[in-house]
Coordinates of C-alpha atoms in Angstrom, one line a residue:
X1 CA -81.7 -1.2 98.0
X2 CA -84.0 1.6 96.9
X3 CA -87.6 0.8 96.0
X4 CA -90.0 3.5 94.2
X5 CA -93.6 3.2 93.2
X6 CA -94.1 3.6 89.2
X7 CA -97.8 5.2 88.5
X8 CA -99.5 3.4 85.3
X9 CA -102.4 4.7 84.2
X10 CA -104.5 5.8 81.0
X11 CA -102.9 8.9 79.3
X12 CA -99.4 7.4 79.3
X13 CA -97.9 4.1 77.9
X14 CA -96.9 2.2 74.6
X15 CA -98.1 2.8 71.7
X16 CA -100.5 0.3 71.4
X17 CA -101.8 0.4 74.5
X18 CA -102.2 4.1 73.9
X19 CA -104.7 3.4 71.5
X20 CA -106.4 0.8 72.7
X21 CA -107.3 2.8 75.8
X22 CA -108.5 5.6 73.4
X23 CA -110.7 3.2 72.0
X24 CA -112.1 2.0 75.3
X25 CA -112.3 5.6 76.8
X26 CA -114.2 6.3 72.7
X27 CA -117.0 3.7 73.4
X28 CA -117.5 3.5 76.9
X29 CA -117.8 7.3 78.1
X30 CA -121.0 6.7 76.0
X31 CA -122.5 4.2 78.7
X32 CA -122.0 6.8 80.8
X33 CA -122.6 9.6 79.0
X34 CA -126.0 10.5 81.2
X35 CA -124.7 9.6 84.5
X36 CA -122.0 11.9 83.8
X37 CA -123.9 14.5 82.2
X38 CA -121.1 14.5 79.7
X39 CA -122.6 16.8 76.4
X40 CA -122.6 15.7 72.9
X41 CA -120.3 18.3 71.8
X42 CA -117.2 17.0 74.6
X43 CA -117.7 13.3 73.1
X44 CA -117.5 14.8 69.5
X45 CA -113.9 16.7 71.0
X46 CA -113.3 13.2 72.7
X47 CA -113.7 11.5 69.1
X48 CA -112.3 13.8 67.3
X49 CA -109.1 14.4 69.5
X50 CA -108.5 9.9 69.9
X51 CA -109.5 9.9 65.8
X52 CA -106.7 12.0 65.4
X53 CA -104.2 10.1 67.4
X54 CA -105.2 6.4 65.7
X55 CA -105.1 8.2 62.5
X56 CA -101.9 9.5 63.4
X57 CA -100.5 6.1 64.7
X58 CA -101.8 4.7 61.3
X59 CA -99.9 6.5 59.7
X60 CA -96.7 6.3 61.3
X61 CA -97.1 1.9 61.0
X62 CA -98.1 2.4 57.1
X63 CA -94.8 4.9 56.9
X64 CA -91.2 3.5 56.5
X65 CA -89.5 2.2 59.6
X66 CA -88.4 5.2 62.0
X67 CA -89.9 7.6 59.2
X68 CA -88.9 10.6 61.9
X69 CA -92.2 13.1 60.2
X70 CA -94.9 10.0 61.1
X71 CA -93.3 9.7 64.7
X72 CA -93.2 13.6 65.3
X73 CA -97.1 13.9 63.8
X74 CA -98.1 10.8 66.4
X75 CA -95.7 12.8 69.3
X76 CA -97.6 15.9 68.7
X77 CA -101.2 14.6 68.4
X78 CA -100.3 12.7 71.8
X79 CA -98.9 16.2 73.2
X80 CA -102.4 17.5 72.4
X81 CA -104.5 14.8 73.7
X82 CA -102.6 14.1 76.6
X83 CA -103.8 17.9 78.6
X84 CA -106.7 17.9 77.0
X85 CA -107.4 13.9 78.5
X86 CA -106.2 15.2 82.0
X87 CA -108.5 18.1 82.4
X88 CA -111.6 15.6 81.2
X89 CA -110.2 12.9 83.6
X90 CA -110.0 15.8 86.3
X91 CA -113.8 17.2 85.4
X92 CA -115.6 13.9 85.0
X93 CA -113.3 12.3 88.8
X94 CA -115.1 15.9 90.3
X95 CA -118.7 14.8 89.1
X96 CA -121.0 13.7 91.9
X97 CA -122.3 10.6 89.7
X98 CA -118.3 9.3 89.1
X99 CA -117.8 6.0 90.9
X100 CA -114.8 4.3 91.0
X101 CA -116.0 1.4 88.7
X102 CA -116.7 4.1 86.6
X103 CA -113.1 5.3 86.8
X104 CA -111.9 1.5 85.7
X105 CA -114.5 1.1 83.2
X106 CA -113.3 4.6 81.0
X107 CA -109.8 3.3 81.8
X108 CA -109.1 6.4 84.2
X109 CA -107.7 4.1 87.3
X110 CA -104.1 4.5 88.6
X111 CA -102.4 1.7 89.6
X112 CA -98.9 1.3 90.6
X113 CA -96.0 -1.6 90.7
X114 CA -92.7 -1.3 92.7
X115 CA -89.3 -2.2 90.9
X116 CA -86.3 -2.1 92.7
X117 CA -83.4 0.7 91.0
X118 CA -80.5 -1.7 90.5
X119 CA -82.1 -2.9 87.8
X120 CA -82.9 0.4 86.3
X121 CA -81.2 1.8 83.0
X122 CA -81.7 4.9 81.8
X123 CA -82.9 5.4 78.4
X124 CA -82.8 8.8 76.2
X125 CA -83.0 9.7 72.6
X126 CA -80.8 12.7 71.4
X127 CA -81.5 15.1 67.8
X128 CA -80.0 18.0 66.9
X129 CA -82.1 21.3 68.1
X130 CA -80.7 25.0 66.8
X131 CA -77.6 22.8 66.1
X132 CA -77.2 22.2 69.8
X133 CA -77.9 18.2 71.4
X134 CA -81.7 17.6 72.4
X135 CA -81.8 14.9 74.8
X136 CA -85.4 13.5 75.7
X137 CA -85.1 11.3 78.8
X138 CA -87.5 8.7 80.0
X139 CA -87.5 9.6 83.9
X140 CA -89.7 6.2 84.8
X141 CA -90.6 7.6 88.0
X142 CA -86.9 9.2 89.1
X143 CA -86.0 12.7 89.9
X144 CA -84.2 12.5 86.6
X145 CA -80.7 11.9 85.3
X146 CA -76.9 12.8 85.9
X147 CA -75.1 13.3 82.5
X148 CA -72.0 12.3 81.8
X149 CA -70.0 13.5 78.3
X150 CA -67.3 13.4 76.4
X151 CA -65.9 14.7 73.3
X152 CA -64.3 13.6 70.2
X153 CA -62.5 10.6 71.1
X154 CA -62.0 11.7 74.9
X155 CA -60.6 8.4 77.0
X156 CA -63.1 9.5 79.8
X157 CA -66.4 10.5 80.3
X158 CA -67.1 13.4 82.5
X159 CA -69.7 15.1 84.5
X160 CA -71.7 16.7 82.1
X161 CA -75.1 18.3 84.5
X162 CA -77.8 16.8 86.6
X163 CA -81.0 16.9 84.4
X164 CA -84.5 16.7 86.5
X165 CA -86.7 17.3 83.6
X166 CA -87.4 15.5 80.3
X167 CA -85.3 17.3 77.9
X168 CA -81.9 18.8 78.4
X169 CA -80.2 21.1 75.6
X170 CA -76.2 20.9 76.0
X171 CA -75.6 24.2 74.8
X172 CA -71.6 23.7 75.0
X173 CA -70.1 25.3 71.8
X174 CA -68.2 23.2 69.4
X175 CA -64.6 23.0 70.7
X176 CA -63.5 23.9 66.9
X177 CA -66.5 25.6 65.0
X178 CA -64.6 24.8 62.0
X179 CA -64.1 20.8 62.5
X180 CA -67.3 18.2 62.8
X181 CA -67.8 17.1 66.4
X182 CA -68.4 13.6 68.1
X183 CA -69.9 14.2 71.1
X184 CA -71.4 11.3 73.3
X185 CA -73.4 10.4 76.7
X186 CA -74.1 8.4 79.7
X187 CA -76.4 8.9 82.2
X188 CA -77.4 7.1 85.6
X189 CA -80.8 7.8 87.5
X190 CA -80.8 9.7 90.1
X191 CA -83.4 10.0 93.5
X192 CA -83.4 12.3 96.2
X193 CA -80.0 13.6 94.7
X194 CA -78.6 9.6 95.0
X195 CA -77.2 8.0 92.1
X196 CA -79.3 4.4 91.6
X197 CA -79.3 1.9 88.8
X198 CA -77.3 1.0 86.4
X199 CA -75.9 3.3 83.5
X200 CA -76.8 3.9 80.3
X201 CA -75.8 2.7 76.7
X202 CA -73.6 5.1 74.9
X203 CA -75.6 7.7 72.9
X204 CA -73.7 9.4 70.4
X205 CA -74.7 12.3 67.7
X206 CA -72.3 14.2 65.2
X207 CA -72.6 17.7 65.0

């Protein structure tokens, strides 16, 4: 059995809780907007950076289900934020003021649970990118992911490529450039190089 020790903290999560923290960092960083010696022209970049993500998530829950321009608009407001949050949290944690109940209270704590990897299955959503397979993985605190594919109807899926990153391209031309393709995946978690968990659902995309 392999335990590892998932990091939880404010800049990454659901949705929901996303914005909730955003709305906790909005009002409180103002109770300690002295002590901080934060200016009034970072809160107005704070406000105006979280404004844009709840608009944004507004949006996207007002938009039809899995409308994919709403959920790219909230991606890339949260790929804005999400720096620009870190280098704050990094800035304010360096003040000589910051306490760590000051840490809790703007919602900038770390905390961290253990799960155990047998019961860990990868997850990954694939689009088409330059007409090649985009697939975003969701690490949860791995070294990443070993791909398995196959290919229009193949019996077997085969080793595809380790991925240690987020996003993996499978740049593999079409095996006929003239016929549509089926291509599909698998993928298992790996650490330390080890294979752990259990494997994925089928993902498949057409290209």
């Amino acid at each position: 059995m392999t335990v590892i020790r998932k990091r939880h903290d404010f800049i990454v999560g659901p949705e929901n809780d996303y914005v909730d923290k955003g709305l906790v960092y909005k009002t409180n960083i103002l109770i300690h907007k002295e002590t901080l010696d934060v200016t009034d022209e970072e809160v107005a970049e704070d406000n105006r950076l979280i404004d844009n993500v709840i608009t944004c998530k507004e949006s996207k829950d007002l938009a039809v289900a899995n409308s994919s321009a709403k959920i790219a608009a909230l991606g890339e407001a949260r790929d804005v934020f999400t720096p620009y949050i870190r280098s704050r949290r990094s800035k304010i944690m360096s003040h000589p003021n910051y306490t760590k109940a000051i840490g809790i209270d703007l919602g900038f704590d770390i905390t961290y649970t253990n799960q155990d990897t047998k019961d860990m299955q990868p997850m990954a959503s694939i689009n088409l990118e330059g007409g090649y397979p985009a697939i975003k993985i969701a690490k949860q605190g791995t070294n990443g992911v070993r791909i398995y594919s196959r290919r229009n109807g193949e019996t077997k899926f085969t080793f595809l490529d380790v991925c240690n990153s987020t996003k993996y391209i499978d740049i593999r031309p079409k095996l006929d450039d003239q016929l549509p393709e089926l291509r599909e995946y698998t993928f298992y978690y790996i650490i330390k190089g080890v294979q752990v968990g259990k494997e994925s659902i089928i993902y498949k995309i057409n290209l």
